[in-house]
XYZ file of C-alpha atoms in Angstrom:
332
model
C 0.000 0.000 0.000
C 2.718 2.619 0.786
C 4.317 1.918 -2.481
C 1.661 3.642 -4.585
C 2.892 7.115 -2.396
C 6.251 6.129 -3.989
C 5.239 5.768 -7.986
C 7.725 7.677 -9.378
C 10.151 5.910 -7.476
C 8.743 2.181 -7.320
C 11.617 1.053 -9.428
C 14.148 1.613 -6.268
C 12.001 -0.061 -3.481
C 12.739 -3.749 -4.026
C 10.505 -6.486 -3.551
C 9.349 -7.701 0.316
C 11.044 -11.659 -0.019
C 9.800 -14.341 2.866
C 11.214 -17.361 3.692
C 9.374 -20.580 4.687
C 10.774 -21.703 8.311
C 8.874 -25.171 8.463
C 9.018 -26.717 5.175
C 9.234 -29.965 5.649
C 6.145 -29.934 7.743
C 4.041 -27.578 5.707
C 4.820 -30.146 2.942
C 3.520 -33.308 4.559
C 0.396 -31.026 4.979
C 0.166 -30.618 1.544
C 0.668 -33.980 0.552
C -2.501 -34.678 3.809
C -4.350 -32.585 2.076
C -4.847 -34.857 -1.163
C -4.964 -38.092 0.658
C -7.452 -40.488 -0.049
C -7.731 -41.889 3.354
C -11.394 -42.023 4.984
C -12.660 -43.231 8.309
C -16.138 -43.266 10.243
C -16.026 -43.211 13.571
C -18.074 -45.404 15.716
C -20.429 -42.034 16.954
C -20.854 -41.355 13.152
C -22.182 -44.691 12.164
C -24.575 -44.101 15.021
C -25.779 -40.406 14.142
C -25.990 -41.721 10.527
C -29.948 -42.116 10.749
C -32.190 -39.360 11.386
C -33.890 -39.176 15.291
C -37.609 -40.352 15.293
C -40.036 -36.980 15.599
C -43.183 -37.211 17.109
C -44.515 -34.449 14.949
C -46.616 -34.882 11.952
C -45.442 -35.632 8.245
C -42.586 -38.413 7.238
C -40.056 -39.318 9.130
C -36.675 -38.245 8.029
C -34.419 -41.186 7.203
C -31.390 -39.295 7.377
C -29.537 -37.188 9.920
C -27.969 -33.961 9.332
C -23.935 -35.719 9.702
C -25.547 -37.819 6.584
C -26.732 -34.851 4.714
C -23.059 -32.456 5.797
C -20.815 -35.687 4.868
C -22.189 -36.241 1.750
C -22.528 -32.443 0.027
C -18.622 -32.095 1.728
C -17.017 -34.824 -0.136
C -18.762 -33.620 -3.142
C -17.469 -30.126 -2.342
C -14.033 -31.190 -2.332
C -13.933 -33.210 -5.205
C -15.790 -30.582 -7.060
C -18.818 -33.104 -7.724
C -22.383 -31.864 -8.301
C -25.264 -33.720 -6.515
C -25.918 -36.837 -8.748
C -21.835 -37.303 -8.412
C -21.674 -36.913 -4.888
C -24.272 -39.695 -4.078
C -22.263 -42.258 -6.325
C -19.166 -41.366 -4.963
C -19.818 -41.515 -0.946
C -21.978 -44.946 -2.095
C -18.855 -46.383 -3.974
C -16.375 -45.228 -0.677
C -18.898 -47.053 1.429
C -18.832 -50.169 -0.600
C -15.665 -50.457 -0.481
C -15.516 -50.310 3.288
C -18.139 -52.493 3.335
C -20.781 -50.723 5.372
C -23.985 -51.063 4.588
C -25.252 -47.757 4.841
C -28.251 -45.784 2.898
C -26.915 -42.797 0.943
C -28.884 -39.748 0.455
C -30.112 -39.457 -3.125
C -29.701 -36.144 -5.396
C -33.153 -35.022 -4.587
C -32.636 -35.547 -1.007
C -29.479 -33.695 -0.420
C -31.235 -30.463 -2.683
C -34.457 -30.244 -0.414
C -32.337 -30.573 3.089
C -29.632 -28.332 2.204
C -32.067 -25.845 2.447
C -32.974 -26.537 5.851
C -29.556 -28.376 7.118
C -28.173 -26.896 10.053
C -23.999 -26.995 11.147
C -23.792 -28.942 14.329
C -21.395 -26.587 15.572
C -20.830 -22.304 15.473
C -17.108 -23.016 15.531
C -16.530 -24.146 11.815
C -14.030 -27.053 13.372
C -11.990 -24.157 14.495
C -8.676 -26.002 16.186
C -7.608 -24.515 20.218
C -5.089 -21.896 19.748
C -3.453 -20.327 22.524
C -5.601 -18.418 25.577
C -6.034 -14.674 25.166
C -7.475 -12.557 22.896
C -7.789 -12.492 19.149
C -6.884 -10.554 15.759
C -9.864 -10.515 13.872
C -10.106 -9.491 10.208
C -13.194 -8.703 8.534
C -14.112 -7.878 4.925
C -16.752 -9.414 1.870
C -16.142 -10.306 -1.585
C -18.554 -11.538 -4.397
C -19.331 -14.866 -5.621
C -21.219 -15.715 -8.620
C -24.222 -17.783 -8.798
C -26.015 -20.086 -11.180
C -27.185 -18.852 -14.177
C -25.936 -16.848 -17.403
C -25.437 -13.687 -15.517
C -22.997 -11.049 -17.204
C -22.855 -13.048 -20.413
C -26.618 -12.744 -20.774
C -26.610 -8.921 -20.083
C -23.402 -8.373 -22.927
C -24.314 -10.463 -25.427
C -28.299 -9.742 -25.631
C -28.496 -6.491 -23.251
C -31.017 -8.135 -21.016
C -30.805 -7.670 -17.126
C -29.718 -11.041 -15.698
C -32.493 -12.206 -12.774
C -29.629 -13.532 -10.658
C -26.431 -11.461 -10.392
C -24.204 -12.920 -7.273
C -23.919 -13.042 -3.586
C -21.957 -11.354 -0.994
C -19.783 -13.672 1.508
C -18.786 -12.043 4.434
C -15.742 -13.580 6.583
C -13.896 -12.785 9.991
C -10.556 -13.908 10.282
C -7.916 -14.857 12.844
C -5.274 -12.887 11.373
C -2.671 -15.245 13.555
C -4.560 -18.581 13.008
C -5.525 -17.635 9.284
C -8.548 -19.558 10.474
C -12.038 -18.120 9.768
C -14.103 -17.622 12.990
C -17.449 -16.354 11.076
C -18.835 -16.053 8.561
C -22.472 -15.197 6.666
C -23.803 -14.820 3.099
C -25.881 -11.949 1.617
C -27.300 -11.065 -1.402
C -25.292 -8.308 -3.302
C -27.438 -4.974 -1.779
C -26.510 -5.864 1.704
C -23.819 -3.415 2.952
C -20.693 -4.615 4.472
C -21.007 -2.561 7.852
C -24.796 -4.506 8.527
C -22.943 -7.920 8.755
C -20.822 -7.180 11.376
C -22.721 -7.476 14.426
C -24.108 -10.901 13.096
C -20.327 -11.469 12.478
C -19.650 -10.816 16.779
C -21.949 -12.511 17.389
C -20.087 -15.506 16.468
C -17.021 -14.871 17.984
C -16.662 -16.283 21.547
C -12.919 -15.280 21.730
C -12.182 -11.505 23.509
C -11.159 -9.312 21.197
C -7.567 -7.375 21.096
C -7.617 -5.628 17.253
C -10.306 -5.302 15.124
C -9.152 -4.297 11.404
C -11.565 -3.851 8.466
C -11.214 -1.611 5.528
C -12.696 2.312 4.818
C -16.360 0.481 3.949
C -17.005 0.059 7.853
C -15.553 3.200 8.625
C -18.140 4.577 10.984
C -18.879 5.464 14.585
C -21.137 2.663 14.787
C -18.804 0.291 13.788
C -16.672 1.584 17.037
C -19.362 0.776 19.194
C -20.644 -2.702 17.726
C -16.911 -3.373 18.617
C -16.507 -2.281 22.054
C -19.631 -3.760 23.272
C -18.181 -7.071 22.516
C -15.004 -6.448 24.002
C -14.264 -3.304 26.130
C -10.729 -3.167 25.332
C -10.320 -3.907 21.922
C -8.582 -1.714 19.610
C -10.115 -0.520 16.518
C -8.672 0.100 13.414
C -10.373 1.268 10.292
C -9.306 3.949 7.671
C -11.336 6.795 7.699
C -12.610 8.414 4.930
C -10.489 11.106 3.113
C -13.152 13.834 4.667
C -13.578 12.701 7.937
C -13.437 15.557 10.314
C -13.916 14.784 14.405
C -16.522 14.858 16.357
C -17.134 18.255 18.165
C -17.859 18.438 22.020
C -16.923 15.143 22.924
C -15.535 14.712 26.412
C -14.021 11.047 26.084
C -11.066 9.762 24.144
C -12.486 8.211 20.603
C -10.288 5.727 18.678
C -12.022 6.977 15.120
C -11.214 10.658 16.072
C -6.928 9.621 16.740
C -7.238 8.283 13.430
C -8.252 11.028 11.892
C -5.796 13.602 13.511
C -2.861 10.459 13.616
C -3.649 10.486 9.879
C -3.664 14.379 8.768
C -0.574 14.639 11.077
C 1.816 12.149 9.664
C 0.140 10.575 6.596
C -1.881 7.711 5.540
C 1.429 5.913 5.061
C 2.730 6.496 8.675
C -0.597 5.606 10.118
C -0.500 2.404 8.503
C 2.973 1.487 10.075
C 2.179 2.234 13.357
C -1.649 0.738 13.352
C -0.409 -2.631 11.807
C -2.437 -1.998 9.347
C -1.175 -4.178 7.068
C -1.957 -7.501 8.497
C -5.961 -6.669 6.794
C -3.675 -8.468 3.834
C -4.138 -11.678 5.524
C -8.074 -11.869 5.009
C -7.735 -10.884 1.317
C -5.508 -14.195 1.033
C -8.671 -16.080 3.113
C -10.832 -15.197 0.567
C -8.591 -15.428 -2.594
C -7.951 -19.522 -0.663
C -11.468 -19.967 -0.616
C -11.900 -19.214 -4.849
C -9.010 -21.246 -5.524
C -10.089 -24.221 -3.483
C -13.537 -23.990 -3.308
C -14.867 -22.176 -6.286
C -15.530 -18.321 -7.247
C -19.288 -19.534 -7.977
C -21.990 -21.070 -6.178
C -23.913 -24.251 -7.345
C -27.234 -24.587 -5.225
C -29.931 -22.629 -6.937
C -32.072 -21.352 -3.819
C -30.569 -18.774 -1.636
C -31.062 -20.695 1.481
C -29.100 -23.660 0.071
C -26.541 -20.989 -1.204
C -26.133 -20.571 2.487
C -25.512 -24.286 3.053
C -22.817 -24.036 0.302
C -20.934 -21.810 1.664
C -20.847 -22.707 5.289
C -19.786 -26.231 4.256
C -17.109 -24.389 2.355
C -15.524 -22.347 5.174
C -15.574 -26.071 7.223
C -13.502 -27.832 4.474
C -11.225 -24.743 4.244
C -10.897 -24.576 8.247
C -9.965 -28.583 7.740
C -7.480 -28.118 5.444
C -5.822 -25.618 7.436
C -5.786 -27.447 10.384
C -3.557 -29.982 8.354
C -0.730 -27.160 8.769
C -0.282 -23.350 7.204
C 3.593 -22.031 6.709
C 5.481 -20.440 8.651
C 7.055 -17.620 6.842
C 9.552 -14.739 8.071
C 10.550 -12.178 6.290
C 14.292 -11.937 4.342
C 16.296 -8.779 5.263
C 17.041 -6.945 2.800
C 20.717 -7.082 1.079
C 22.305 -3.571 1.956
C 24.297 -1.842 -0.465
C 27.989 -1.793 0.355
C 29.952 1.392 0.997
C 32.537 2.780 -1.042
């Protein structure tokens, strides 16, 4: 970010270079990742069949494990529904257990009402004390001909994309929450949904100019007293007048038209709000830039089951990288 201060200088600044520290055991993770290896545990064999109701309508012959194990293999694999079912009844087969699989038509009507079985994504025990957490949206496309429809014939697409929203543990890389929107929802709305789902106290908050706000201070603080806010504010942000305490928005402002956006940014740690545009740029690459499920509620489903298999993978191992120093020049 400072660079762009810098343009008609760039060529001098070199390059930031960082150096792997665990290799070897970031590698193994990799290779974990692809393994073929699958188990069922004793409790999951058990929860595989849906709890009798004593409500009226059918009975449910599958349990909402069945219905999450199924639509996440196919997620990995990048299978559609009809794929999934004949690849988890093939894996199955060949451990012979002789267990229904949910059908196509199944897994489509109860991923709209499927519900995770836990708020903490699989999120692994890191160390006690508060967290780092990074919060920002991007856009994921949705089924149907979308922007080629709208070029080609110049007609207005009925479905455009969806907004996923994701906090992040900026030292975990892990993502905490999450929620998907459709594409008028404003960033700043999700983020008290967003607290909601973090248990963890909160030391830094970080998020980019689009929750810059005085709300956005106090969502923040009522979670966690002494967290520490930091959010760009806009370029004409002025401080508020008559105010007796100390306000974290108003030190940015007069931090920032005292030394510079660039200075501000060094001393804030502002940069570490890099580490959630990787999150989401992980999620695309793994898991897909576009969602599959047609109805918005299943949309949902998608991409909760997507930030689980994401939060798996990580929990395989992430690097460990440190930055170079940089070669100084020698003196004549």
């Amino acid at each position: 970010m400072p660079h762009k201060h810098n343009a008609a200088r760039r060529h001098h600044i070199g390059k930031m270079k960082f150096k792997v520290t665990n290799w070897a055991e970031y590698e193994a993770a990799l290779r974990r990742r692809g393994s073929l290896t699958v188990w069922i545990t004793p409790e999951a064999l058990i929860g595989w069949a849906a709890p009798r109701r004593r409500t009226r309508g059918g009975q449910p012959l599958y349990s909402d494990l069945a219905i999450e194990t199924t639509l996440m293999l196919g997620m990995v694999f990048g299978l559609r529904l009809r794929q999934s079912e004949g690849l988890l009844s093939s894996v199955l087969d060949m451990m012979g257990l002789d267990l229904p699989v949910p059908d196509h038509t199944t897994l489509s009507r109860r991923a709209r009402t499927w519900k995770p079985l836990s708020k903490s994504n699989d999120r692994q025990p890191v160390a006690d004390g508060p967290v780092h957490v990074l919060i920002d949206s991007t856009g994921l496309k949705v089924y149907g001909a979308g922007q080629w429809l709208e070029e080609k014939h110049g007609v207005k697409s009925r479905r455009s994309w969806r907004k996923l929203h994701l906090a992040v543990d900026a030292d975990s890389g892990e993502i905490i929450a999450h929620s998907l929107t459709d594409q008028e929802t404003g960033d700043a709305s999700q983020l008290e949904p967003l607290l909601d789902h973090i248990n963890d106290e909160i030391d830094q908050f970080t998020a980019d100019g689009a929750y810059d706000g005085y709300p956005t201070y106090d969502a923040v603080l009522r979670h966690s007293a002494g967290a520490r806010v930091v959010i760009p504010p806009r370029s004409n942000a002025v401080e508020r007048p008559n105010v007796q305490a100390s306000c974290q928005r108003d030190d940015h402002i007069s931090s920032m038209q005292a030394d510079g956006r660039p200075k501000w940014q060094t001393s804030t740690g502002y940069g570490k709000r890099a580490l959630i545009e990787t999150a989401m740029g992980r999620y695309k690459g793994i898991i897909g830039p576009r969602l599959h499920a047609r109805s918005f509620r299943s949309q949902q489903t998608e991409a909760a089951i997507g930030v689980t298999i994401l939060n798996r993978m990580l929990a395989c191992g992430r690097p460990k990288s440190v930055r170079c120093e940089a070669p100084t020049a020698a003196t004549k």
